[in-house]
Amino acid sequence: MANLIDGKLISTQIKDELKEEVAELKKKGIDGCLAVIQVGNDLHHQCMCATRKKACEYVGIKSLSYELAEETTQEEILELIEKLNADASVNGILCQLPLPKHIDEDAVIDAIDPKKDVDGFSPQSVGAMVIGKPGFLPCTPAGIIALLKRSNIDIDGKSCVVVGRSNIVGKPMSLLMLRENATVTVCHSHTKDLKDVCKNADILIVAIGKPKFIDASYVKDGAVVIDVGIHRNAENKLCGDVDFDSVVSKVSHITPVPGGVGPMTIAMLMSNCVEAMKR
Ligand code: GUN
């Protein structure tokens, strides 16, 4: 039977460590403040924003919430970002993605001061990550590395397959695994023989956005499976990109959904906020 990788527990451990760091920084007169911009009232976005707010409270960081109407113009968002960039009391800025179609996401990401880019999405942050320089790492991939390390899973020399090539997860994930000396393959919608490629993975990281897509036929015996997906099914139950029940008896370690990768994204955001406070 597989070992469950408990993202909830590990994320709480990380947040507890950060809470102590924040308390120490506060003694030195350094306060943390994360500004979160949300455009439109998508329910899932609202949930994510509420979870972030709770995490900020837990760790001891102030949070500012900007809930803007769906029809907010790009200029208005850029103006707000400029104001937050200039505000010395704000050390982290995050704009919830995806943005409505009339807004150029790249322009918004570019506008955030790289010193406050706690999402790790700015070209400067991405560039630093690629060449291994210090910088903010994107939260979900960084959270997965932390999950693997804190679960004592060896990455060095392992064959790692990442399914998905998004800018937020797949691409940075592959780079971070490479940095840990894994041999990395990135799969996407044009990949031929996806099943055969996945079956070679010692560590299989799935971020394709299709509920229960990966079943036991895609997984090698004893593999480590990390499920980044999160979906709500017809019965309102959460599930991932991996068919958990199908693969669980075949793998050595697996992340559940919920309670696997999700809580780690928030923990790493808090970690980036603390990093921003220190800079
Ligand atoms: N949308 C989904 N995940 C994220 C995230 O980590 N950061 C931002 N800004 N938007 C998201």
mmCIF file of C-alpha atoms and ligand atoms in Angstrom:
data_model
loop_
_atom_site.group_PDB
_atom_site.id
_atom_site.type_symbol
_atom_site.label_atom_id
_atom_site.label_comp_id
_atom_site.label_asym_id
_atom_site.label_seq_id
_atom_site.Cartn_x
_atom_site.Cartn_y
_atom_site.Cartn_z
ATOM 1 C CA MET A 1 0.000 0.000 0.000
ATOM 2 C CA ALA A 2 1.225 3.469 -0.853
ATOM 3 C CA ASN A 3 2.427 6.056 1.628
ATOM 4 C CA LEU A 4 0.178 9.087 1.596
ATOM 5 C CA ILE A 5 2.102 12.349 1.330
ATOM 6 C CA ASP A 6 0.310 14.570 3.819
ATOM 7 C CA GLY A 7 0.463 18.060 2.311
ATOM 8 C CA LYS A 8 -1.773 19.472 4.998
ATOM 9 C CA LEU A 9 0.561 18.348 7.775
ATOM 10 C CA ILE A 10 3.750 19.427 5.986
ATOM 11 C CA SER A 11 2.254 22.803 5.076
ATOM 12 C CA THR A 12 1.309 23.364 8.724
ATOM 13 C CA GLN A 13 4.869 22.521 9.791
ATOM 14 C CA ILE A 14 6.197 25.066 7.285
ATOM 15 C CA LYS A 15 3.695 27.722 8.373
ATOM 16 C CA ASP A 16 4.644 27.122 12.023
ATOM 17 C CA GLU A 17 8.318 27.662 11.157
ATOM 18 C CA LEU A 18 7.410 30.825 9.246
ATOM 19 C CA LYS A 19 5.293 32.093 12.129
ATOM 20 C CA GLU A 20 8.386 32.007 14.349
ATOM 21 C CA GLU A 21 10.446 33.819 11.699
ATOM 22 C CA VAL A 22 7.769 36.495 11.327
ATOM 23 C CA ALA A 23 7.714 36.998 15.111
ATOM 24 C CA GLU A 24 11.517 37.461 15.088
ATOM 25 C CA LEU A 25 11.311 39.923 12.187
ATOM 26 C CA LYS A 26 8.568 41.852 14.002
ATOM 27 C CA LYS A 27 10.892 42.245 17.009
ATOM 28 C CA LYS A 28 13.292 43.995 14.618
ATOM 29 C CA GLY A 29 10.500 46.277 13.418
ATOM 30 C CA ILE A 30 9.937 44.466 10.113
ATOM 31 C CA ASP A 31 6.285 43.856 9.265
ATOM 32 C CA GLY A 32 4.835 41.767 6.467
ATOM 33 C CA CYS A 33 1.990 42.808 4.198
ATOM 34 C CA LEU A 34 0.609 40.907 1.200
ATOM 35 C CA ALA A 35 -1.677 42.711 -1.255
ATOM 36 C CA VAL A 36 -4.015 40.426 -3.220
ATOM 37 C CA ILE A 37 -5.843 41.688 -6.303
ATOM 38 C CA GLN A 38 -8.865 39.785 -7.550
ATOM 39 C CA VAL A 39 -10.786 40.824 -10.659
ATOM 40 C CA GLY A 40 -14.344 39.496 -11.017
ATOM 41 C CA ASN A 41 -16.187 37.313 -8.542
ATOM 42 C CA ASP A 42 -15.340 33.755 -9.577
ATOM 43 C CA LEU A 43 -16.241 31.505 -6.645
ATOM 44 C CA HIS A 44 -13.040 29.439 -6.879
ATOM 45 C CA HIS A 45 -10.934 32.634 -6.852
ATOM 46 C CA GLN A 46 -12.839 33.903 -3.834
ATOM 47 C CA CYS A 47 -12.118 30.621 -2.026
ATOM 48 C CA MET A 48 -8.396 30.871 -2.874
ATOM 49 C CA CYS A 49 -8.291 34.468 -1.653
ATOM 50 C CA ALA A 50 -10.030 33.556 1.621
ATOM 51 C CA THR A 51 -7.552 30.690 2.179
ATOM 52 C CA ARG A 52 -4.608 33.036 1.570
ATOM 53 C CA LYS A 53 -6.048 35.576 4.012
ATOM 54 C CA LYS A 54 -6.377 32.883 6.681
ATOM 55 C CA ALA A 55 -2.786 31.746 6.097
ATOM 56 C CA CYS A 56 -1.544 35.335 6.411
ATOM 57 C CA GLU A 57 -3.380 35.677 9.731
ATOM 58 C CA TYR A 58 -1.891 32.360 10.933
ATOM 59 C CA VAL A 59 1.682 33.336 10.082
ATOM 60 C CA GLY A 60 1.312 36.921 11.325
ATOM 61 C CA ILE A 61 1.368 38.795 8.030
ATOM 62 C CA LYS A 62 -1.109 41.572 7.256
ATOM 63 C CA SER A 63 -3.179 41.049 4.113
ATOM 64 C CA LEU A 64 -4.861 43.628 1.908
ATOM 65 C CA SER A 65 -7.632 42.497 -0.382
ATOM 66 C CA TYR A 66 -8.585 44.368 -3.577
ATOM 67 C CA GLU A 67 -11.772 42.883 -5.001
ATOM 68 C CA LEU A 68 -12.298 44.601 -8.342
ATOM 69 C CA ALA A 69 -15.317 44.352 -10.640
ATOM 70 C CA GLU A 70 -15.121 42.108 -13.729
ATOM 71 C CA GLU A 71 -15.255 45.171 -16.027
ATOM 72 C CA THR A 72 -12.254 46.887 -14.385
ATOM 73 C CA THR A 73 -9.932 48.176 -17.114
ATOM 74 C CA GLN A 74 -6.313 47.181 -17.548
ATOM 75 C CA GLU A 75 -5.269 50.780 -16.871
ATOM 76 C CA GLU A 76 -7.066 50.722 -13.521
ATOM 77 C CA ILE A 77 -5.303 47.486 -12.506
ATOM 78 C CA LEU A 78 -1.918 48.842 -13.604
ATOM 79 C CA GLU A 79 -2.551 52.044 -11.630
ATOM 80 C CA LEU A 80 -3.329 50.014 -8.508
ATOM 81 C CA ILE A 81 -0.175 47.923 -8.982
ATOM 82 C CA GLU A 82 1.899 51.088 -9.390
ATOM 83 C CA LYS A 83 0.465 52.420 -6.130
ATOM 84 C CA LEU A 84 1.247 49.135 -4.341
ATOM 85 C CA ASN A 85 4.762 49.015 -5.845
ATOM 86 C CA ALA A 86 5.417 52.463 -4.382
ATOM 87 C CA ASP A 87 3.948 51.620 -0.960
ATOM 88 C CA ALA A 88 6.869 50.689 1.308
ATOM 89 C CA SER A 89 4.536 48.973 3.798
ATOM 90 C CA VAL A 90 3.534 46.377 1.154
ATOM 91 C CA ASN A 91 6.180 43.693 0.562
ATOM 92 C CA GLY A 92 4.202 41.223 -1.546
ATOM 93 C CA ILE A 93 1.771 41.709 -4.449
ATOM 94 C CA LEU A 94 -0.288 38.972 -6.066
ATOM 95 C CA CYS A 95 -2.880 39.260 -8.835
ATOM 96 C CA GLN A 96 -5.195 36.266 -9.039
ATOM 97 C CA LEU A 97 -5.008 34.523 -12.440
ATOM 98 C CA PRO A 98 -6.587 33.941 -14.873
ATOM 99 C CA LEU A 99 -7.729 37.524 -15.475
ATOM 100 C CA PRO A 100 -10.790 38.431 -17.580
ATOM 101 C CA LYS A 101 -10.179 38.210 -21.331
ATOM 102 C CA HIS A 102 -10.003 41.986 -21.943
ATOM 103 C CA ILE A 103 -6.885 42.222 -19.758
ATOM 104 C CA ASP A 104 -3.369 41.415 -20.939
ATOM 105 C CA GLU A 105 -2.094 39.076 -18.231
ATOM 106 C CA ASP A 106 1.556 39.516 -19.223
ATOM 107 C CA ALA A 107 1.282 43.284 -18.885
ATOM 108 C CA VAL A 108 -0.136 42.888 -15.381
ATOM 109 C CA ILE A 109 2.557 40.398 -14.308
ATOM 110 C CA ASP A 110 5.257 42.661 -15.794
ATOM 111 C CA ALA A 111 3.936 45.638 -13.840
ATOM 112 C CA ILE A 112 4.540 44.008 -10.439
ATOM 113 C CA ASP A 113 7.861 45.069 -8.931
ATOM 114 C CA PRO A 114 10.054 41.907 -9.072
ATOM 115 C CA LYS A 115 11.048 42.593 -5.437
ATOM 116 C CA LYS A 116 7.374 42.123 -4.478
ATOM 117 C CA ASP A 117 6.570 39.299 -6.938
ATOM 118 C CA VAL A 118 5.738 36.649 -4.335
ATOM 119 C CA ASP A 119 4.051 34.497 -7.028
ATOM 120 C CA GLY A 120 7.396 34.152 -8.823
ATOM 121 C CA PHE A 121 5.707 34.825 -12.184
ATOM 122 C CA SER A 122 7.662 37.888 -13.384
ATOM 123 C CA PRO A 123 10.201 37.453 -16.203
ATOM 124 C CA GLN A 124 12.963 38.407 -13.715
ATOM 125 C CA SER A 125 11.888 35.709 -11.240
ATOM 126 C CA VAL A 126 11.585 33.114 -14.020
ATOM 127 C CA GLY A 127 14.986 34.077 -15.454
ATOM 128 C CA ALA A 128 16.648 33.804 -12.035
ATOM 129 C CA MET A 129 15.079 30.375 -11.530
ATOM 130 C CA VAL A 130 16.318 29.130 -14.918
ATOM 131 C CA ILE A 131 19.951 30.015 -14.171
ATOM 132 C CA GLY A 132 19.749 29.080 -10.479
ATOM 133 C CA LYS A 133 20.090 32.607 -9.044
ATOM 134 C CA PRO A 134 18.202 33.616 -5.887
ATOM 135 C CA GLY A 135 14.656 34.826 -6.503
ATOM 136 C CA PHE A 136 11.044 34.037 -5.750
ATOM 137 C CA LEU A 137 10.092 30.532 -6.886
ATOM 138 C CA PRO A 138 6.554 29.827 -8.156
ATOM 139 C CA CYS A 139 4.569 28.473 -5.232
ATOM 140 C CA THR A 140 3.077 25.214 -6.535
ATOM 141 C CA PRO A 141 6.316 23.769 -8.011
ATOM 142 C CA ALA A 142 8.341 24.951 -4.997
ATOM 143 C CA GLY A 143 5.718 23.335 -2.749
ATOM 144 C CA ILE A 144 6.095 20.024 -4.579
ATOM 145 C CA ILE A 145 9.882 20.081 -4.117
ATOM 146 C CA ALA A 146 9.330 20.761 -0.403
ATOM 147 C CA LEU A 147 6.803 17.884 -0.217
ATOM 148 C CA LEU A 148 9.275 15.456 -1.807
ATOM 149 C CA LYS A 149 12.192 16.561 0.369
ATOM 150 C CA ARG A 150 10.247 16.554 3.625
ATOM 151 C CA SER A 151 8.923 13.075 2.759
ATOM 152 C CA ASN A 152 12.557 11.910 2.307
ATOM 153 C CA ILE A 153 11.992 11.041 -1.343
ATOM 154 C CA ASP A 154 15.241 11.011 -3.291
ATOM 155 C CA ILE A 155 15.137 13.145 -6.453
ATOM 156 C CA ASP A 156 18.790 13.016 -7.542
ATOM 157 C CA GLY A 157 19.223 10.861 -10.673
ATOM 158 C CA LYS A 158 15.560 9.834 -10.741
ATOM 159 C CA SER A 159 13.519 9.767 -13.896
ATOM 160 C CA CYS A 160 10.849 12.462 -13.536
ATOM 161 C CA VAL A 161 7.946 12.942 -15.923
ATOM 162 C CA VAL A 162 5.951 16.180 -15.719
ATOM 163 C CA VAL A 163 2.591 16.048 -17.506
ATOM 164 C CA GLY A 164 1.558 19.605 -18.437
ATOM 165 C CA ARG A 165 3.584 22.618 -19.595
ATOM 166 C CA SER A 166 1.807 25.647 -18.139
ATOM 167 C CA ASN A 167 3.821 28.693 -17.092
ATOM 168 C CA ILE A 168 2.485 28.355 -13.537
ATOM 169 C CA VAL A 169 3.169 24.649 -12.937
ATOM 170 C CA GLY A 170 4.547 22.394 -15.695
ATOM 171 C CA LYS A 171 7.443 24.507 -17.008
ATOM 172 C CA PRO A 172 8.793 25.732 -13.658
ATOM 173 C CA MET A 173 8.250 22.258 -12.181
ATOM 174 C CA SER A 174 10.480 20.701 -14.806
ATOM 175 C CA LEU A 175 13.203 23.292 -14.132
ATOM 176 C CA LEU A 176 13.096 22.791 -10.377
ATOM 177 C CA MET A 177 13.327 19.008 -10.777
ATOM 178 C CA LEU A 178 16.280 19.531 -13.113
ATOM 179 C CA ARG A 179 17.893 21.702 -10.449
ATOM 180 C CA GLU A 180 17.531 18.733 -8.076
ATOM 181 C CA ASN A 181 19.391 16.556 -10.614
ATOM 182 C CA ALA A 182 16.410 14.552 -11.845
ATOM 183 C CA THR A 183 16.309 13.435 -15.481
ATOM 184 C CA VAL A 184 13.234 15.308 -16.638
ATOM 185 C CA THR A 185 10.723 14.716 -19.430
ATOM 186 C CA VAL A 186 7.906 17.201 -20.029
ATOM 187 C CA CYS A 187 4.733 15.873 -21.690
ATOM 188 C CA HIS A 188 1.876 17.866 -23.203
ATOM 189 C CA SER A 189 -1.095 17.550 -25.538
ATOM 190 C CA HIS A 190 1.145 16.763 -28.557
ATOM 191 C CA THR A 191 3.170 14.064 -26.809
ATOM 192 C CA LYS A 192 3.063 10.710 -28.583
ATOM 193 C CA ASP A 193 2.680 7.550 -26.502
ATOM 194 C CA LEU A 194 1.994 9.470 -23.283
ATOM 195 C CA LYS A 195 1.281 6.238 -21.434
ATOM 196 C CA ASP A 196 4.660 4.715 -22.306
ATOM 197 C CA VAL A 197 6.502 7.882 -21.260
ATOM 198 C CA CYS A 198 4.634 8.090 -17.942
ATOM 199 C CA LYS A 199 5.297 4.408 -17.258
ATOM 200 C CA ASN A 200 9.038 5.155 -17.173
ATOM 201 C CA ALA A 201 8.712 7.731 -14.414
ATOM 202 C CA ASP A 202 10.152 7.178 -10.948
ATOM 203 C CA ILE A 203 8.429 10.448 -10.061
ATOM 204 C CA LEU A 204 5.285 11.335 -12.009
ATOM 205 C CA ILE A 205 3.957 14.884 -11.597
ATOM 206 C CA VAL A 206 0.555 15.452 -13.164
ATOM 207 C CA ALA A 207 -0.835 18.904 -13.968
ATOM 208 C CA ILE A 208 -3.099 18.490 -16.978
ATOM 209 C CA GLY A 209 -6.426 19.709 -15.674
ATOM 210 C CA LYS A 210 -8.415 16.579 -16.598
ATOM 211 C CA PRO A 211 -10.210 14.776 -13.774
ATOM 212 C CA LYS A 212 -8.921 11.240 -13.019
ATOM 213 C CA PHE A 213 -7.049 11.120 -16.341
ATOM 214 C CA ILE A 214 -4.064 9.099 -15.076
ATOM 215 C CA ASP A 215 -4.987 5.566 -14.052
ATOM 216 C CA ALA A 216 -2.876 2.542 -13.092
ATOM 217 C CA SER A 217 -1.996 1.824 -16.731
ATOM 218 C CA TYR A 218 0.131 5.037 -16.819
ATOM 219 C CA VAL A 219 2.099 4.290 -13.660
ATOM 220 C CA LYS A 220 5.195 2.204 -12.976
ATOM 221 C CA ASP A 221 5.196 -0.097 -9.942
ATOM 222 C CA GLY A 222 6.621 1.730 -6.938
ATOM 223 C CA ALA A 223 6.509 5.188 -8.555
ATOM 224 C CA VAL A 224 5.950 8.423 -6.639
ATOM 225 C CA VAL A 225 2.839 10.203 -7.942
ATOM 226 C CA ILE A 226 2.175 13.907 -7.375
ATOM 227 C CA ASP A 227 -1.288 15.132 -8.347
ATOM 228 C CA VAL A 228 -1.586 18.874 -8.984
ATOM 229 C CA GLY A 229 -5.158 18.778 -10.356
ATOM 230 C CA ILE A 230 -8.226 19.754 -8.422
ATOM 231 C CA HIS A 231 -11.745 19.264 -9.733
ATOM 232 C CA ARG A 232 -15.238 19.013 -8.300
ATOM 233 C CA ASN A 233 -17.281 16.083 -9.639
ATOM 234 C CA ALA A 234 -21.042 15.783 -10.134
ATOM 235 C CA GLU A 235 -21.501 14.759 -6.487
ATOM 236 C CA ASN A 236 -19.599 17.903 -5.397
ATOM 237 C CA LYS A 237 -16.614 15.761 -4.318
ATOM 238 C CA LEU A 238 -13.064 16.892 -4.985
ATOM 239 C CA CYS A 239 -10.758 14.785 -7.153
ATOM 240 C CA GLY A 240 -7.431 15.250 -8.922
ATOM 241 C CA ASP A 241 -5.950 14.566 -12.369
ATOM 242 C CA VAL A 242 -5.012 11.104 -11.071
ATOM 243 C CA ASP A 243 -7.507 8.300 -10.505
ATOM 244 C CA PHE A 244 -6.401 7.783 -6.916
ATOM 245 C CA ASP A 245 -8.271 4.507 -6.297
ATOM 246 C CA SER A 246 -6.849 2.981 -9.470
ATOM 247 C CA VAL A 247 -3.178 3.788 -8.765
ATOM 248 C CA VAL A 248 -2.933 3.748 -4.954
ATOM 249 C CA SER A 249 -2.054 0.054 -4.617
ATOM 250 C CA LYS A 250 0.654 0.312 -7.282
ATOM 251 C CA VAL A 251 2.704 3.312 -6.134
ATOM 252 C CA SER A 252 5.160 3.894 -3.282
ATOM 253 C CA HIS A 253 3.969 7.442 -2.469
ATOM 254 C CA ILE A 254 1.018 9.536 -3.609
ATOM 255 C CA THR A 255 -0.505 12.930 -2.803
ATOM 256 C CA PRO A 256 -4.230 12.909 -2.033
ATOM 257 C CA VAL A 257 -6.712 15.485 -3.379
ATOM 258 C CA PRO A 258 -7.593 17.409 -1.318
ATOM 259 C CA GLY A 259 -4.786 17.649 1.244
ATOM 260 C CA GLY A 260 -1.773 17.072 -1.019
ATOM 261 C CA VAL A 261 -0.303 19.778 -3.241
ATOM 262 C CA GLY A 262 -2.985 22.453 -2.604
ATOM 263 C CA PRO A 263 -1.997 23.417 0.957
ATOM 264 C CA MET A 264 1.678 23.535 -0.095
ATOM 265 C CA THR A 265 0.997 26.305 -2.630
ATOM 266 C CA ILE A 266 -0.258 28.512 0.201
ATOM 267 C CA ALA A 267 2.640 27.546 2.500
ATOM 268 C CA MET A 268 5.174 28.481 -0.184
ATOM 269 C CA LEU A 269 3.387 31.769 -0.818
ATOM 270 C CA MET A 270 3.817 32.522 2.876
ATOM 271 C CA SER A 271 7.470 31.502 2.575
ATOM 272 C CA ASN A 272 7.931 33.951 -0.334
ATOM 273 C CA CYS A 273 6.218 36.681 1.708
ATOM 274 C CA VAL A 274 8.678 36.108 4.559
ATOM 275 C CA GLU A 275 11.536 36.182 2.037
ATOM 276 C CA ALA A 276 10.179 39.514 0.748
ATOM 277 C CA MET A 277 10.125 40.882 4.310
ATOM 278 C CA LYS A 278 13.796 39.959 4.754
ATOM 279 C CA ARG A 279 14.955 41.615 1.534
HETATM 280 N N1 GUN B 1 -4.329 31.005 -10.091
HETATM 281 C C1 GUN B 1 -4.174 29.700 -9.803
HETATM 282 N N2 GUN B 1 -3.067 29.523 -9.042
HETATM 283 C C2 GUN B 1 -2.529 30.757 -8.858
HETATM 284 C C3 GUN B 1 -1.387 31.216 -8.148
HETATM 285 O O1 GUN B 1 -0.623 30.458 -7.551
HETATM 286 N N3 GUN B 1 -1.180 32.569 -8.194
HETATM 287 C C4 GUN B 1 -1.994 33.420 -8.868
HETATM 288 N N4 GUN B 1 -1.687 34.722 -8.871
HETATM 289 N N5 GUN B 1 -3.059 33.013 -9.536
HETATM 290 C C5 GUN B 1 -3.327 31.684 -9.520
#
